[in-house]
């Protein structure tokens, strides 16, 4: 059965629902989401806009590749993030193939279309390796495709985890003069974004977080200001934060820990992490996960000392 691929710079309401359904089925079969959270948030936000505005509005940060079989059934999807194409020239893709339609050419067609798109948009003398494709959980199908197209692994993100009952969590000991309080919706967004940018100016995704991004996440079912911890100095200036998250299956997550560079080196990051871990434990979570760059050796060591171990990896492939 053949595959038919189409390109979109905006999805209508029906297609968005189909894509979200395919992503959910893929996650159920593989035990790991095939795309990052930001893709889901963009799809949801776009769906809300489509309900209000006609015709379909394009998201200038996203392009969509849709694969259907000869009967019109959605069998594959790829999201291409073009947000940094004009600056760094980087294009970042994530894709999924429906579990019941694998090994039938959908994944191959998506990768070839993404490569064609990267070449089409490149300057004549540009680096041909500007396309990056994520494989969440290092899926075997992604490994096969990476070998076929000669991809290498420029980036690896570890998922680390631990049980919250054992080993025993240490006490949180904030630096002298530092107070830890919880997040106040409608008041703290700007300060969090400011510190986040300073803490993650080097990070290709996290450093770009905006106030609009924070407010969008405040609307998610998982958002809980009581699990969002802010460290402030005596004058009330924000020094760092630990944003926790709880997944639908009850797993807690060290979602983001950010410390302003001028407040680093005194143990504030570790204290904030412990505060969040103890909160997750005390609210009934039995285990917790986090994501960390594999080459961020200092951070990995901090988490290992707190009882975390590597569980699996998200790998970014490129050429």
mmCIF file of N, CA and C in Angstrom, residues 32-121:
data_model
loop_
_atom_site.group_PDB
_atom_site.id
_atom_site.type_symbol
_atom_site.label_atom_id
_atom_site.label_comp_id
_atom_site.label_asym_id
_atom_site.label_seq_id
_atom_site.Cartn_x
_atom_site.Cartn_y
_atom_site.Cartn_z
ATOM 1 N N UNK A 32 6.810 6.093 25.333
ATOM 2 C CA UNK A 32 7.477 7.393 25.367
ATOM 3 C C UNK A 32 6.832 8.271 24.299
ATOM 4 N N UNK A 33 6.649 9.555 24.620
ATOM 5 C CA UNK A 33 6.037 10.474 23.662
ATOM 6 C C UNK A 33 6.943 10.653 22.447
ATOM 7 N N UNK A 34 6.401 10.613 21.230
ATOM 8 C CA UNK A 34 7.236 10.739 20.031
ATOM 9 C C UNK A 34 7.678 12.163 19.727
ATOM 10 N N UNK A 35 7.047 13.149 20.381
ATOM 11 C CA UNK A 35 7.420 14.555 20.169
ATOM 12 C C UNK A 35 7.543 15.235 21.522
ATOM 13 N N UNK A 36 8.265 16.347 21.550
ATOM 14 C CA UNK A 36 8.440 17.103 22.778
ATOM 15 C C UNK A 36 7.192 17.886 23.148
ATOM 16 N N UNK A 37 7.181 18.359 24.380
ATOM 17 C CA UNK A 37 6.024 19.078 24.907
ATOM 18 C C UNK A 37 5.677 20.307 24.077
ATOM 19 N N UNK A 38 6.700 20.996 23.563
ATOM 20 C CA UNK A 38 6.423 22.238 22.840
ATOM 21 C C UNK A 38 5.611 21.979 21.578
ATOM 22 N N UNK A 39 5.778 20.801 20.963
ATOM 23 C CA UNK A 39 4.992 20.468 19.768
ATOM 24 C C UNK A 39 3.520 20.327 20.147
ATOM 25 N N UNK A 40 3.246 19.617 21.231
ATOM 26 C CA UNK A 40 1.871 19.443 21.678
ATOM 27 C C UNK A 40 1.245 20.796 22.023
ATOM 28 N N UNK A 41 2.008 21.656 22.704
ATOM 29 C CA UNK A 41 1.484 22.971 23.070
ATOM 30 C C UNK A 41 1.167 23.800 21.832
ATOM 31 N N UNK A 42 2.012 23.716 20.814
ATOM 32 C CA UNK A 42 1.737 24.468 19.588
ATOM 33 C C UNK A 42 0.497 23.926 18.890
ATOM 34 N N UNK A 43 0.351 22.608 18.862
ATOM 35 C CA UNK A 43 -0.832 22.022 18.233
ATOM 36 C C UNK A 43 -2.096 22.439 18.973
ATOM 37 N N UNK A 44 -2.060 22.403 20.300
ATOM 38 C CA UNK A 44 -3.231 22.803 21.088
ATOM 39 C C UNK A 44 -3.554 24.279 20.885
ATOM 40 N N UNK A 45 -2.520 25.121 20.918
ATOM 41 C CA UNK A 45 -2.738 26.556 20.740
ATOM 42 C C UNK A 45 -3.297 26.845 19.356
ATOM 43 N N UNK A 46 -2.764 26.156 18.363
ATOM 44 C CA UNK A 46 -3.228 26.365 16.994
ATOM 45 C C UNK A 46 -4.677 25.907 16.851
ATOM 46 N N UNK A 47 -5.017 24.772 17.514
ATOM 47 C CA UNK A 47 -6.389 24.280 17.482
ATOM 48 C C UNK A 47 -7.348 25.309 18.064
ATOM 49 N N UNK A 48 -6.951 25.940 19.163
ATOM 50 C CA UNK A 48 -7.801 26.956 19.789
ATOM 51 C C UNK A 48 -7.994 28.151 18.870
ATOM 52 N N UNK A 49 -6.938 28.531 18.133
ATOM 53 C CA UNK A 49 -7.046 29.657 17.203
ATOM 54 C C UNK A 49 -7.960 29.306 16.040
ATOM 55 N N UNK A 50 -7.820 28.059 15.526
ATOM 56 C CA UNK A 50 -8.640 27.642 14.388
ATOM 57 C C UNK A 50 -10.117 27.671 14.740
ATOM 58 N N UNK A 51 -10.460 27.389 16.001
ATOM 59 C CA UNK A 51 -11.856 27.439 16.423
ATOM 60 C C UNK A 51 -12.423 28.850 16.295
ATOM 61 N N UNK A 52 -11.551 29.852 16.344
ATOM 62 C CA UNK A 52 -12.014 31.238 16.395
ATOM 63 C C UNK A 52 -11.838 31.980 15.073
ATOM 64 N N UNK A 53 -10.890 31.561 14.253
ATOM 65 C CA UNK A 53 -10.525 32.337 13.060
ATOM 66 C C UNK A 53 -10.578 31.459 11.816
ATOM 67 N N UNK A 54 -11.138 31.937 10.772
ATOM 68 C CA UNK A 54 -11.142 31.270 9.481
ATOM 69 C C UNK A 54 -10.584 32.238 8.444
ATOM 70 N N UNK A 55 -9.849 31.784 7.421
ATOM 71 C CA UNK A 55 -9.437 30.404 7.197
ATOM 72 C C UNK A 55 -8.334 29.959 8.150
ATOM 73 N N UNK A 56 -7.783 28.756 7.912
ATOM 74 C CA UNK A 56 -6.737 28.203 8.776
ATOM 75 C C UNK A 56 -5.557 29.164 8.851
ATOM 76 N N UNK A 57 -5.108 29.438 10.071
ATOM 77 C CA UNK A 57 -3.999 30.356 10.276
ATOM 78 C C UNK A 57 -2.681 29.584 10.377
ATOM 79 N N UNK A 58 -1.648 30.049 9.719
ATOM 80 C CA UNK A 58 -0.343 29.395 9.763
ATOM 81 C C UNK A 58 0.414 29.809 11.017
ATOM 82 N N UNK A 59 1.118 28.832 11.627
ATOM 83 C CA UNK A 59 2.050 29.122 12.714
ATOM 84 C C UNK A 59 3.420 29.278 12.057
ATOM 85 N N UNK A 60 3.981 30.481 12.065
ATOM 86 C CA UNK A 60 5.214 30.732 11.337
ATOM 87 C C UNK A 60 6.399 29.965 11.917
ATOM 88 N N UNK A 61 6.235 29.381 13.109
ATOM 89 C CA UNK A 61 7.324 28.615 13.714
ATOM 90 C C UNK A 61 7.272 27.139 13.358
ATOM 91 N N UNK A 62 6.208 26.688 12.707
ATOM 92 C CA UNK A 62 5.999 25.256 12.497
ATOM 93 C C UNK A 62 5.615 24.949 11.060
ATOM 94 N N UNK A 63 6.109 23.804 10.579
ATOM 95 C CA UNK A 63 5.641 23.219 9.328
ATOM 96 C C UNK A 63 5.263 21.770 9.626
ATOM 97 N N UNK A 64 4.275 21.266 8.884
ATOM 98 C CA UNK A 64 3.716 19.954 9.174
ATOM 99 C C UNK A 64 3.770 19.077 7.932
ATOM 100 N N UNK A 65 4.203 17.847 8.096
ATOM 101 C CA UNK A 65 4.277 16.872 7.012
ATOM 102 C C UNK A 65 3.325 15.731 7.366
ATOM 103 N N UNK A 66 2.368 15.497 6.486
ATOM 104 C CA UNK A 66 1.293 14.540 6.731
ATOM 105 C C UNK A 66 1.411 13.377 5.750
ATOM 106 N N UNK A 67 1.434 12.143 6.261
ATOM 107 C CA UNK A 67 1.467 10.959 5.404
ATOM 108 C C UNK A 67 0.171 10.177 5.593
ATOM 109 N N UNK A 68 -0.483 9.849 4.471
ATOM 110 C CA UNK A 68 -1.696 9.026 4.492
ATOM 111 C C UNK A 68 -1.518 7.830 3.561
ATOM 112 N N UNK A 69 -2.215 6.740 3.887
ATOM 113 C CA UNK A 69 -2.179 5.602 2.980
ATOM 114 C C UNK A 69 -3.163 5.836 1.844
ATOM 115 N N UNK A 70 -3.283 4.878 0.924
ATOM 116 C CA UNK A 70 -4.130 5.079 -0.245
ATOM 117 C C UNK A 70 -5.606 5.205 0.107
ATOM 118 N N UNK A 71 -5.957 4.796 1.325
ATOM 119 C CA UNK A 71 -7.333 4.945 1.774
ATOM 120 C C UNK A 71 -7.581 6.238 2.523
ATOM 121 N N UNK A 72 -6.554 7.083 2.645
ATOM 122 C CA UNK A 72 -6.706 8.369 3.311
ATOM 123 C C UNK A 72 -6.477 8.340 4.805
ATOM 124 N N UNK A 73 -6.048 7.197 5.340
ATOM 125 C CA UNK A 73 -5.814 7.090 6.786
ATOM 126 C C UNK A 73 -4.474 7.728 7.138
ATOM 127 N N UNK A 74 -4.469 8.547 8.189
ATOM 128 C CA UNK A 74 -3.230 9.178 8.653
ATOM 129 C C UNK A 74 -2.304 8.108 9.228
ATOM 130 N N UNK A 75 -1.120 7.969 8.632
ATOM 131 C CA UNK A 75 -0.180 6.937 9.090
ATOM 132 C C UNK A 75 1.119 7.511 9.634
ATOM 133 N N UNK A 76 1.425 8.769 9.305
ATOM 134 C CA UNK A 76 2.666 9.364 9.780
ATOM 135 C C UNK A 76 2.576 10.875 9.833
ATOM 136 N N UNK A 77 3.377 11.459 10.730
ATOM 137 C CA UNK A 77 3.367 12.912 10.901
ATOM 138 C C UNK A 77 4.760 13.368 11.304
ATOM 139 N N UNK A 78 5.173 14.508 10.766
ATOM 140 C CA UNK A 78 6.425 15.145 11.190
ATOM 141 C C UNK A 78 6.171 16.620 11.432
ATOM 142 N N UNK A 79 6.728 17.107 12.539
ATOM 143 C CA UNK A 79 6.673 18.527 12.874
ATOM 144 C C UNK A 79 8.056 19.105 12.656
ATOM 145 N N UNK A 80 8.136 20.185 11.892
ATOM 146 C CA UNK A 80 9.401 20.861 11.649
ATOM 147 C C UNK A 80 9.379 22.213 12.322
ATOM 148 N N UNK A 81 10.286 22.407 13.270
ATOM 149 C CA UNK A 81 10.405 23.676 13.988
ATOM 150 C C UNK A 81 11.330 24.583 13.192
ATOM 151 N N UNK A 82 10.785 25.689 12.685
ATOM 152 C CA UNK A 82 11.546 26.619 11.845
ATOM 153 C C UNK A 82 11.877 27.917 12.576
ATOM 154 N N UNK A 83 11.682 27.931 13.902
ATOM 155 C CA UNK A 83 11.813 29.173 14.656
ATOM 156 C C UNK A 83 13.192 29.799 14.520
ATOM 157 N N UNK A 84 14.229 28.981 14.390
ATOM 158 C CA UNK A 84 15.599 29.509 14.355
ATOM 159 C C UNK A 84 16.216 29.449 12.945
ATOM 160 N N UNK A 85 15.381 29.188 11.951
ATOM 161 C CA UNK A 85 15.917 29.059 10.590
ATOM 162 C C UNK A 85 16.573 30.348 10.120
ATOM 163 N N UNK A 86 15.973 31.501 10.432
ATOM 164 C CA UNK A 86 16.511 32.774 9.956
ATOM 165 C C UNK A 86 17.761 33.197 10.707
ATOM 166 N N UNK A 87 17.963 32.673 11.912
ATOM 167 C CA UNK A 87 19.131 33.059 12.702
ATOM 168 C C UNK A 87 20.245 32.045 12.565
ATOM 169 N N UNK A 88 20.173 30.993 13.391
ATOM 170 C CA UNK A 88 21.217 29.964 13.372
ATOM 171 C C UNK A 88 21.101 29.055 12.162
ATOM 172 N N UNK A 89 19.961 29.125 11.469
ATOM 173 C CA UNK A 89 19.776 28.277 10.300
ATOM 174 C C UNK A 89 19.371 26.858 10.642
ATOM 175 N N UNK A 90 19.073 26.609 11.900
ATOM 176 C CA UNK A 90 18.768 25.254 12.349
ATOM 177 C C UNK A 90 17.293 24.916 12.148
ATOM 178 N N UNK A 91 17.040 23.703 11.644
ATOM 179 C CA UNK A 91 15.701 23.154 11.509
ATOM 180 C C UNK A 91 15.644 21.899 12.363
ATOM 181 N N UNK A 92 14.640 21.799 13.233
ATOM 182 C CA UNK A 92 14.553 20.668 14.150
ATOM 183 C C UNK A 92 13.230 19.947 13.926
ATOM 184 N N UNK A 93 13.317 18.644 13.648
ATOM 185 C CA UNK A 93 12.136 17.855 13.324
ATOM 186 C C UNK A 93 11.890 16.765 14.364
ATOM 187 N N UNK A 94 10.618 16.412 14.512
ATOM 188 C CA UNK A 94 10.199 15.273 15.327
ATOM 189 C C UNK A 94 9.101 14.569 14.557
ATOM 190 N N UNK A 95 9.108 13.247 14.563
ATOM 191 C CA UNK A 95 8.133 12.534 13.745
ATOM 192 C C UNK A 95 7.593 11.307 14.455
ATOM 193 N N UNK A 96 6.455 10.821 13.928
ATOM 194 C CA UNK A 96 5.815 9.634 14.480
ATOM 195 C C UNK A 96 5.148 8.864 13.354
ATOM 196 N N UNK A 97 5.194 7.545 13.456
ATOM 197 C CA UNK A 97 4.491 6.661 12.533
ATOM 198 C C UNK A 97 3.538 5.804 13.355
ATOM 199 N N UNK A 98 2.311 5.715 12.924
ATOM 200 C CA UNK A 98 1.302 4.955 13.667
ATOM 201 C C UNK A 98 1.764 3.514 13.870
ATOM 202 N N UNK A 99 1.616 2.966 15.065
ATOM 203 C CA UNK A 99 2.102 1.610 15.356
ATOM 204 C C UNK A 99 1.587 0.538 14.400
ATOM 205 N N UNK A 100 0.379 0.708 13.857
ATOM 206 C CA UNK A 100 -0.192 -0.300 12.963
ATOM 207 C C UNK A 100 0.232 -0.115 11.512
ATOM 208 N N UNK A 101 1.052 0.902 11.239
ATOM 209 C CA UNK A 101 1.437 1.186 9.851
ATOM 210 C C UNK A 101 2.947 1.332 9.695
ATOM 211 N N UNK A 102 3.696 0.637 10.516
ATOM 212 C CA UNK A 102 5.154 0.740 10.447
ATOM 213 C C UNK A 102 5.733 -0.245 9.443
ATOM 214 N N UNK A 103 6.955 0.053 9.030
ATOM 215 C CA UNK A 103 7.693 -0.758 8.041
ATOM 216 C C UNK A 103 6.982 -0.776 6.685
ATOM 217 N N UNK A 104 6.210 0.275 6.399
ATOM 218 C CA UNK A 104 5.497 0.359 5.122
ATOM 219 C C UNK A 104 5.896 1.598 4.327
ATOM 220 N N UNK A 105 6.930 2.286 4.776
ATOM 221 C CA UNK A 105 7.458 3.398 3.999
ATOM 222 C C UNK A 105 7.127 4.786 4.500
ATOM 223 N N UNK A 106 6.276 4.914 5.525
ATOM 224 C CA UNK A 106 5.896 6.246 5.994
ATOM 225 C C UNK A 106 7.078 6.977 6.613
ATOM 226 N N UNK A 107 7.859 6.292 7.463
ATOM 227 C CA UNK A 107 9.010 6.929 8.092
ATOM 228 C C UNK A 107 10.044 7.371 7.075
ATOM 229 N N UNK A 108 10.305 6.509 6.089
ATOM 230 C CA UNK A 108 11.263 6.848 5.030
ATOM 231 C C UNK A 108 10.804 8.079 4.251
ATOM 232 N N UNK A 109 9.525 8.116 3.910
ATOM 233 C CA UNK A 109 9.011 9.257 3.139
ATOM 234 C C UNK A 109 9.113 10.543 3.937
ATOM 235 N N UNK A 110 8.848 10.489 5.229
ATOM 236 C CA UNK A 110 8.949 11.681 6.060
ATOM 237 C C UNK A 110 10.379 12.191 6.131
ATOM 238 N N UNK A 111 11.340 11.293 6.360
ATOM 239 C CA UNK A 111 12.744 11.712 6.449
ATOM 240 C C UNK A 111 13.205 12.308 5.127
ATOM 241 N N UNK A 112 12.847 11.684 4.011
ATOM 242 C CA UNK A 112 13.251 12.219 2.708
ATOM 243 C C UNK A 112 12.639 13.594 2.459
ATOM 244 N N UNK A 113 11.385 13.781 2.872
ATOM 245 C CA UNK A 113 10.742 15.091 2.699
ATOM 246 C C UNK A 113 11.417 16.151 3.558
ATOM 247 N N UNK A 114 11.805 15.782 4.767
ATOM 248 C CA UNK A 114 12.499 16.732 5.645
ATOM 249 C C UNK A 114 13.864 17.106 5.073
ATOM 250 N N UNK A 115 14.577 16.142 4.517
ATOM 251 C CA UNK A 115 15.870 16.428 3.901
ATOM 252 C C UNK A 115 15.705 17.337 2.687
ATOM 253 N N UNK A 116 14.675 17.068 1.888
ATOM 254 C CA UNK A 116 14.408 17.913 0.726
ATOM 255 C C UNK A 116 14.082 19.342 1.163
ATOM 256 N N UNK A 117 13.288 19.464 2.225
ATOM 257 C CA UNK A 117 12.929 20.802 2.735
ATOM 258 C C UNK A 117 14.160 21.536 3.247
ATOM 259 N N UNK A 118 15.053 20.846 3.931
ATOM 260 C CA UNK A 118 16.261 21.489 4.452
ATOM 261 C C UNK A 118 17.150 21.968 3.317
ATOM 262 N N UNK A 119 17.275 21.176 2.267
ATOM 263 C CA UNK A 119 18.098 21.570 1.117
ATOM 264 C C UNK A 119 17.450 22.720 0.353
ATOM 265 N N UNK A 120 16.121 22.689 0.252
ATOM 266 C CA UNK A 120 15.392 23.712 -0.506
ATOM 267 C C UNK A 120 15.553 25.089 0.115
ATOM 268 N N UNK A 121 15.552 25.152 1.455
ATOM 269 C CA UNK A 121 15.613 26.444 2.131
ATOM 270 C C UNK A 121 17.004 26.952 2.403
#
